[in-house]
Short mmCIF file of C-alpha atoms in Angstrom, two decimals:
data_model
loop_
_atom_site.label_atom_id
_atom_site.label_comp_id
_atom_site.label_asym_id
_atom_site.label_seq_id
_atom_site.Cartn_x
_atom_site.Cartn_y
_atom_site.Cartn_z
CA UNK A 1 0.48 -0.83 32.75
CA UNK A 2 -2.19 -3.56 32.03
CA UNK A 3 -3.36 -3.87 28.47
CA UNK A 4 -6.26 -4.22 27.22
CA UNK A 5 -8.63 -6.81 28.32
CA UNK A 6 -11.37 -8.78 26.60
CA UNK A 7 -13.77 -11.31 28.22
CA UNK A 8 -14.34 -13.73 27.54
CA UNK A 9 -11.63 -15.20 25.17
CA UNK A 10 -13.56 -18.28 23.62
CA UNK A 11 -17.69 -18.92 23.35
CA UNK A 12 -20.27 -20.87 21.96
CA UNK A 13 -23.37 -20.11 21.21
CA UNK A 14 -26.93 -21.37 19.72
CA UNK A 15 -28.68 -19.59 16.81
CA UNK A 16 -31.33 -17.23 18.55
CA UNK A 17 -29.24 -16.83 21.60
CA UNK A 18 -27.83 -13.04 22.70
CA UNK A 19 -24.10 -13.00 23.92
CA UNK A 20 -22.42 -9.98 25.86
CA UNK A 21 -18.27 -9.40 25.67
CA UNK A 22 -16.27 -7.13 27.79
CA UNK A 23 -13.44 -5.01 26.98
CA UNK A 24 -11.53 -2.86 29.83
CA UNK A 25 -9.29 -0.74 28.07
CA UNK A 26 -5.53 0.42 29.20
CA UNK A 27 -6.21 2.85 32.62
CA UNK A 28 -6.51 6.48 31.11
CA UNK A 29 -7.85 6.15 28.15
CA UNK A 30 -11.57 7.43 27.19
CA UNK A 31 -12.13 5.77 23.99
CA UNK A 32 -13.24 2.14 22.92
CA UNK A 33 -13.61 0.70 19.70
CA UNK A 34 -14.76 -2.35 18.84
CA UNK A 35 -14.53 -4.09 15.20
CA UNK A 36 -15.09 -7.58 14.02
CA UNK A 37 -13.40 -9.75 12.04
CA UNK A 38 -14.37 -12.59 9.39
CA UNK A 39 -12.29 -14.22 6.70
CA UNK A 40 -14.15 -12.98 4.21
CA UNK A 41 -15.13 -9.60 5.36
CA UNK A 42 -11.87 -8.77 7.11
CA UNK A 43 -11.61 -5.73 10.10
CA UNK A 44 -14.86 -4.27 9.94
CA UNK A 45 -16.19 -1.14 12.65
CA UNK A 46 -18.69 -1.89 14.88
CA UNK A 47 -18.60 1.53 16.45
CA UNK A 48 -16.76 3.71 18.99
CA UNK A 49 -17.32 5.39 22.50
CA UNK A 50 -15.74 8.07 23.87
CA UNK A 51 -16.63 9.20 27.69
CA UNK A 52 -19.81 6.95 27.84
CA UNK A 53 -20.97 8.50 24.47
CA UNK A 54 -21.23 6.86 21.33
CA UNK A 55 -19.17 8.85 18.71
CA UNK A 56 -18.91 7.00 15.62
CA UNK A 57 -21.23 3.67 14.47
CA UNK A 58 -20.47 1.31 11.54
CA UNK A 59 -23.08 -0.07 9.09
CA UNK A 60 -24.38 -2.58 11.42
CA UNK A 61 -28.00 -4.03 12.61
CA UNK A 62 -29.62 -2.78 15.04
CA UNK A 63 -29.34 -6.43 16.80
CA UNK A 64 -25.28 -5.35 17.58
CA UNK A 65 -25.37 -2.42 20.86
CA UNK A 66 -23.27 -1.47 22.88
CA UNK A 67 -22.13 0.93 25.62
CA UNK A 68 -19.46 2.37 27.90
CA UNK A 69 -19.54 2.60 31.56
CA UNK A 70 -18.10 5.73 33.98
CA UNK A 71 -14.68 3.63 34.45
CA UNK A 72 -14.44 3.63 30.33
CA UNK A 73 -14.96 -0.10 30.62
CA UNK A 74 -17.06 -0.95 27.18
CA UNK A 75 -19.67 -3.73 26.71
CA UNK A 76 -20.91 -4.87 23.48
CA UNK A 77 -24.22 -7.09 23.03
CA UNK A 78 -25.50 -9.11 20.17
CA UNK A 79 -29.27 -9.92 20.57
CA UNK A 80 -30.89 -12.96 18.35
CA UNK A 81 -27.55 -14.08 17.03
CA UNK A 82 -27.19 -15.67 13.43
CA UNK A 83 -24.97 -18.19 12.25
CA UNK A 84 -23.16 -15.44 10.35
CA UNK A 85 -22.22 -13.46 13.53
CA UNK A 86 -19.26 -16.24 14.02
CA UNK A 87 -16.29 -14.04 13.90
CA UNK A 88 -13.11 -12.59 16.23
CA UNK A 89 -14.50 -9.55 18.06
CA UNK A 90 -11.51 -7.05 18.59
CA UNK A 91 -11.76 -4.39 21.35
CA UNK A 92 -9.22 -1.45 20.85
CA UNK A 93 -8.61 1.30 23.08
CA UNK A 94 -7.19 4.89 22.70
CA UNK A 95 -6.65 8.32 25.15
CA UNK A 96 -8.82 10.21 23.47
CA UNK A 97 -9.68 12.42 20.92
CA UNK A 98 -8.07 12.41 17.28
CA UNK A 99 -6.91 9.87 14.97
CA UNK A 100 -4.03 8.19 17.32
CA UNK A 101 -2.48 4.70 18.15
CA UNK A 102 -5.19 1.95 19.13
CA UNK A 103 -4.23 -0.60 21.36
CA UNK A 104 -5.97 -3.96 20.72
CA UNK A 105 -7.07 -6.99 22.71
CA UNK A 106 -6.73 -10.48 21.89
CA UNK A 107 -9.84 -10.46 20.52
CA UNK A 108 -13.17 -12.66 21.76
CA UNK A 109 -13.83 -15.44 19.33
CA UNK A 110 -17.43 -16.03 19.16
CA UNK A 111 -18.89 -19.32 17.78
CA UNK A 112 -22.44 -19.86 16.41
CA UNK A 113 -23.78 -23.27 15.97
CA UNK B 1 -16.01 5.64 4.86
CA UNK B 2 -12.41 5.52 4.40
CA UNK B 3 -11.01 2.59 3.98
CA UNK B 4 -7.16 0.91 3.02
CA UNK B 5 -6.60 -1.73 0.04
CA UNK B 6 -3.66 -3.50 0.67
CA UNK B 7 -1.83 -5.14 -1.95
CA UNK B 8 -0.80 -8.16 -2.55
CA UNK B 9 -3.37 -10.03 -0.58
CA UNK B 10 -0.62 -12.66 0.08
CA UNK B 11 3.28 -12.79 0.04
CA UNK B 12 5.88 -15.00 0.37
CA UNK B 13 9.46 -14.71 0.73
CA UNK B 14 12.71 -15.75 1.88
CA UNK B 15 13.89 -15.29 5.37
CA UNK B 16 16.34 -12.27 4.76
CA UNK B 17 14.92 -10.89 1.51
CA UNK B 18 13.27 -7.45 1.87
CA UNK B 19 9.33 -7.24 1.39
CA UNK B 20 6.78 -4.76 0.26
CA UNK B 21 3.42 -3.96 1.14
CA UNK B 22 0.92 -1.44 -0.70
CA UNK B 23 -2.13 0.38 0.62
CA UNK B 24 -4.42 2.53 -1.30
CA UNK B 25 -7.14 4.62 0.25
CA UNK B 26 -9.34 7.35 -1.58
CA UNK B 27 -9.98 10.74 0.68
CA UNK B 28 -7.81 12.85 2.24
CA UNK B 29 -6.28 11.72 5.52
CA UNK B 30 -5.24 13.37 9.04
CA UNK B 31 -2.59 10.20 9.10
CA UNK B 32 -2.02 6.52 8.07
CA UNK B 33 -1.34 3.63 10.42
CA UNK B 34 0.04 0.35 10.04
CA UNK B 35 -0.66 -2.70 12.26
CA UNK B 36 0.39 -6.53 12.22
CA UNK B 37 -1.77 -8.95 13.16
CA UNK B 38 -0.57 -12.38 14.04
CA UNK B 39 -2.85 -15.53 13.52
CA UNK B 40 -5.83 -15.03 15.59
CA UNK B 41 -4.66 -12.47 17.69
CA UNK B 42 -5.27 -8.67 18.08
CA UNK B 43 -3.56 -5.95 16.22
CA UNK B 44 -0.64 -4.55 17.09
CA UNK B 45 0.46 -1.12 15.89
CA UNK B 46 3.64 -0.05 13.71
CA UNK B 47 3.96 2.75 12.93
CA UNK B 48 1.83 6.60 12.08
CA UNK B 49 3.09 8.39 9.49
CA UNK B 50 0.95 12.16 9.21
CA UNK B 51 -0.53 13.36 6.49
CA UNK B 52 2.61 16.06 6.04
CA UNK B 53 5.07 14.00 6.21
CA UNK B 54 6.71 11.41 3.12
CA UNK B 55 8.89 8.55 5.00
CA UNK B 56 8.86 7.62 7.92
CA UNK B 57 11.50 5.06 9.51
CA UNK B 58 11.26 1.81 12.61
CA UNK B 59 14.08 -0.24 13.07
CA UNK B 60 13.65 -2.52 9.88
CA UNK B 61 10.29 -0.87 9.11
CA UNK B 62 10.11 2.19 6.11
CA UNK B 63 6.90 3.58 5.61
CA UNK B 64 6.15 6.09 2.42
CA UNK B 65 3.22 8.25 1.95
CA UNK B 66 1.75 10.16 -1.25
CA UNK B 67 -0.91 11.75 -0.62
CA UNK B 68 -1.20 12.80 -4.12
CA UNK B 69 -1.28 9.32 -5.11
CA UNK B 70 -3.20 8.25 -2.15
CA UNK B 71 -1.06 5.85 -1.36
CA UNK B 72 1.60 3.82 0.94
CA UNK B 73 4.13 1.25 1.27
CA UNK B 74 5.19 -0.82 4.43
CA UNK B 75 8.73 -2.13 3.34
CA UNK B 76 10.12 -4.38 5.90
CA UNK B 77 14.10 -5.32 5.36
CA UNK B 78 15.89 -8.37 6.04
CA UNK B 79 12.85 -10.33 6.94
CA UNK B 80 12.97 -13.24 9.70
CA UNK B 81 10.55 -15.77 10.70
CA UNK B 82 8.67 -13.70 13.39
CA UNK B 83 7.65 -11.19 10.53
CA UNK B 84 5.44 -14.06 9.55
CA UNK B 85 1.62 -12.08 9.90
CA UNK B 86 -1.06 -9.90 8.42
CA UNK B 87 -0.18 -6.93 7.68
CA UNK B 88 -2.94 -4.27 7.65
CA UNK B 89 -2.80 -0.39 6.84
CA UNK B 90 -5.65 2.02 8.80
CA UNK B 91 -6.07 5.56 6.57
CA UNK B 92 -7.22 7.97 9.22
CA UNK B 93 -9.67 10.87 8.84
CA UNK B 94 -12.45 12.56 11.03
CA UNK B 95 -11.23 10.54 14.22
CA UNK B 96 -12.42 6.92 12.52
CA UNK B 97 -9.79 4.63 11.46
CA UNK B 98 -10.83 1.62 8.87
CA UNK B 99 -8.86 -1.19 7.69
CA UNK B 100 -9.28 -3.21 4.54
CA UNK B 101 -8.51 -7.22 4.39
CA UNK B 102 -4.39 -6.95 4.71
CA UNK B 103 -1.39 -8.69 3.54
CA UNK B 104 -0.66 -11.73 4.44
CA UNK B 105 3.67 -12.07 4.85
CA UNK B 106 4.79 -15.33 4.99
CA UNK B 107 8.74 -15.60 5.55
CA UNK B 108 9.76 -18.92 4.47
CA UNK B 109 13.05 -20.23 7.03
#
């Protein structure tokens, strides 16, 4: 069974600039998280879908979106990006409902020059 | 929103010497999870231990869990050099799991 994949692995972007990753999580399962992570701020929610629905959301500007297709493949978008949105975006996957295992990506490391 | 503290921030220790991670949280939980994260890469989970239960046991992992302390330990024995990581506990409630900044284990060879 394939795990889960981000795309792409490594960027660069310009101040101003939007950026869009990918995550297709492990066949079966529904929901998609997605967090990000900075040395000083550590592991911190974006938000989560389940079944193309949005069913949590962290404390995030409105500039961060995302969404989840029919196949449960997840897309998350960044619009007007700042210097401070330089940071490992993890993707983590999960078969459903309730508070189980997440399986993680390798992550999409975003840089913002 | 719920959220671990892990403590120590860092560690080191010799290869073979036992070491012991801390997580505090500060609601009740459904269950607590612990993942390792090496440098740069995603998270990989440990181990659940549920909200019922008080030790829970993976090869050289041990996990407690008092919930009346709202707390936890990861101990890992007879360390080696792959155990080298950050170590991060995820307190789990209302279907959202959180994770605070982790514990960085450093086995020295």
């Amino acid at each position: 069974k394939a795990g889960v994949t981000q795309t792409p692995r490594y960027l660069i972007k310009t101040r101003g600039q939007q950026v869009t990753l990918s995550c297709s999580p492990i066949s079966g399962h529904r929901s998609v998280s997605w967090y990000q992570q900075t040395p000083g701020q550590g592991l911190q929610f974006l938000f989560e879908y389940f079944s193309e629905t949005q069913r949590n959301k962290g404390n995030f500007p409105g500039r961060f979106s995302g969404r989840q297709f029919s196949n449960s493949r997840s897309e998350r978008k960044v619009s007007t990006l700042e210097l401070g949105d330089s940071a490992l975006y993890l993707c983590a996957s999960k078969t459903g409902e309730g508070t189980g295992e997440l399986f993680f990506g390798e992550g999409s490391r975003l840089t913002v020059l | 929103s719920q959220q671990g503290e892990e403590d120590p921030q860092a560690l080191s220790i010799q290869e073979g010497e036992n070491a012991t991670m801390n997580c505090s949280y500060k609601t009740s939980i459904n269950n607590l999870q612990w993942y390792r994260q090496n440098s740069g890469r995603g998270l990989v989970h440990l181990i659940l231990i549920r909200s019922n239960e008080r030790e829970k046991h993976s090869g050289r992992l041990r996990v407690t869990l008092d919930t009346s302390k709202k707390s936890s330990s990861l101990l890992i024995t007879a360390s080696r050099a792959a155990d080298t990581a950050s170590y991060f506990c995820a307190p789990t409630s209302n279907e959202k799991l959180t994770f605070g900044t982790g514990t960085r284990l450093t086995i020295i060879p």
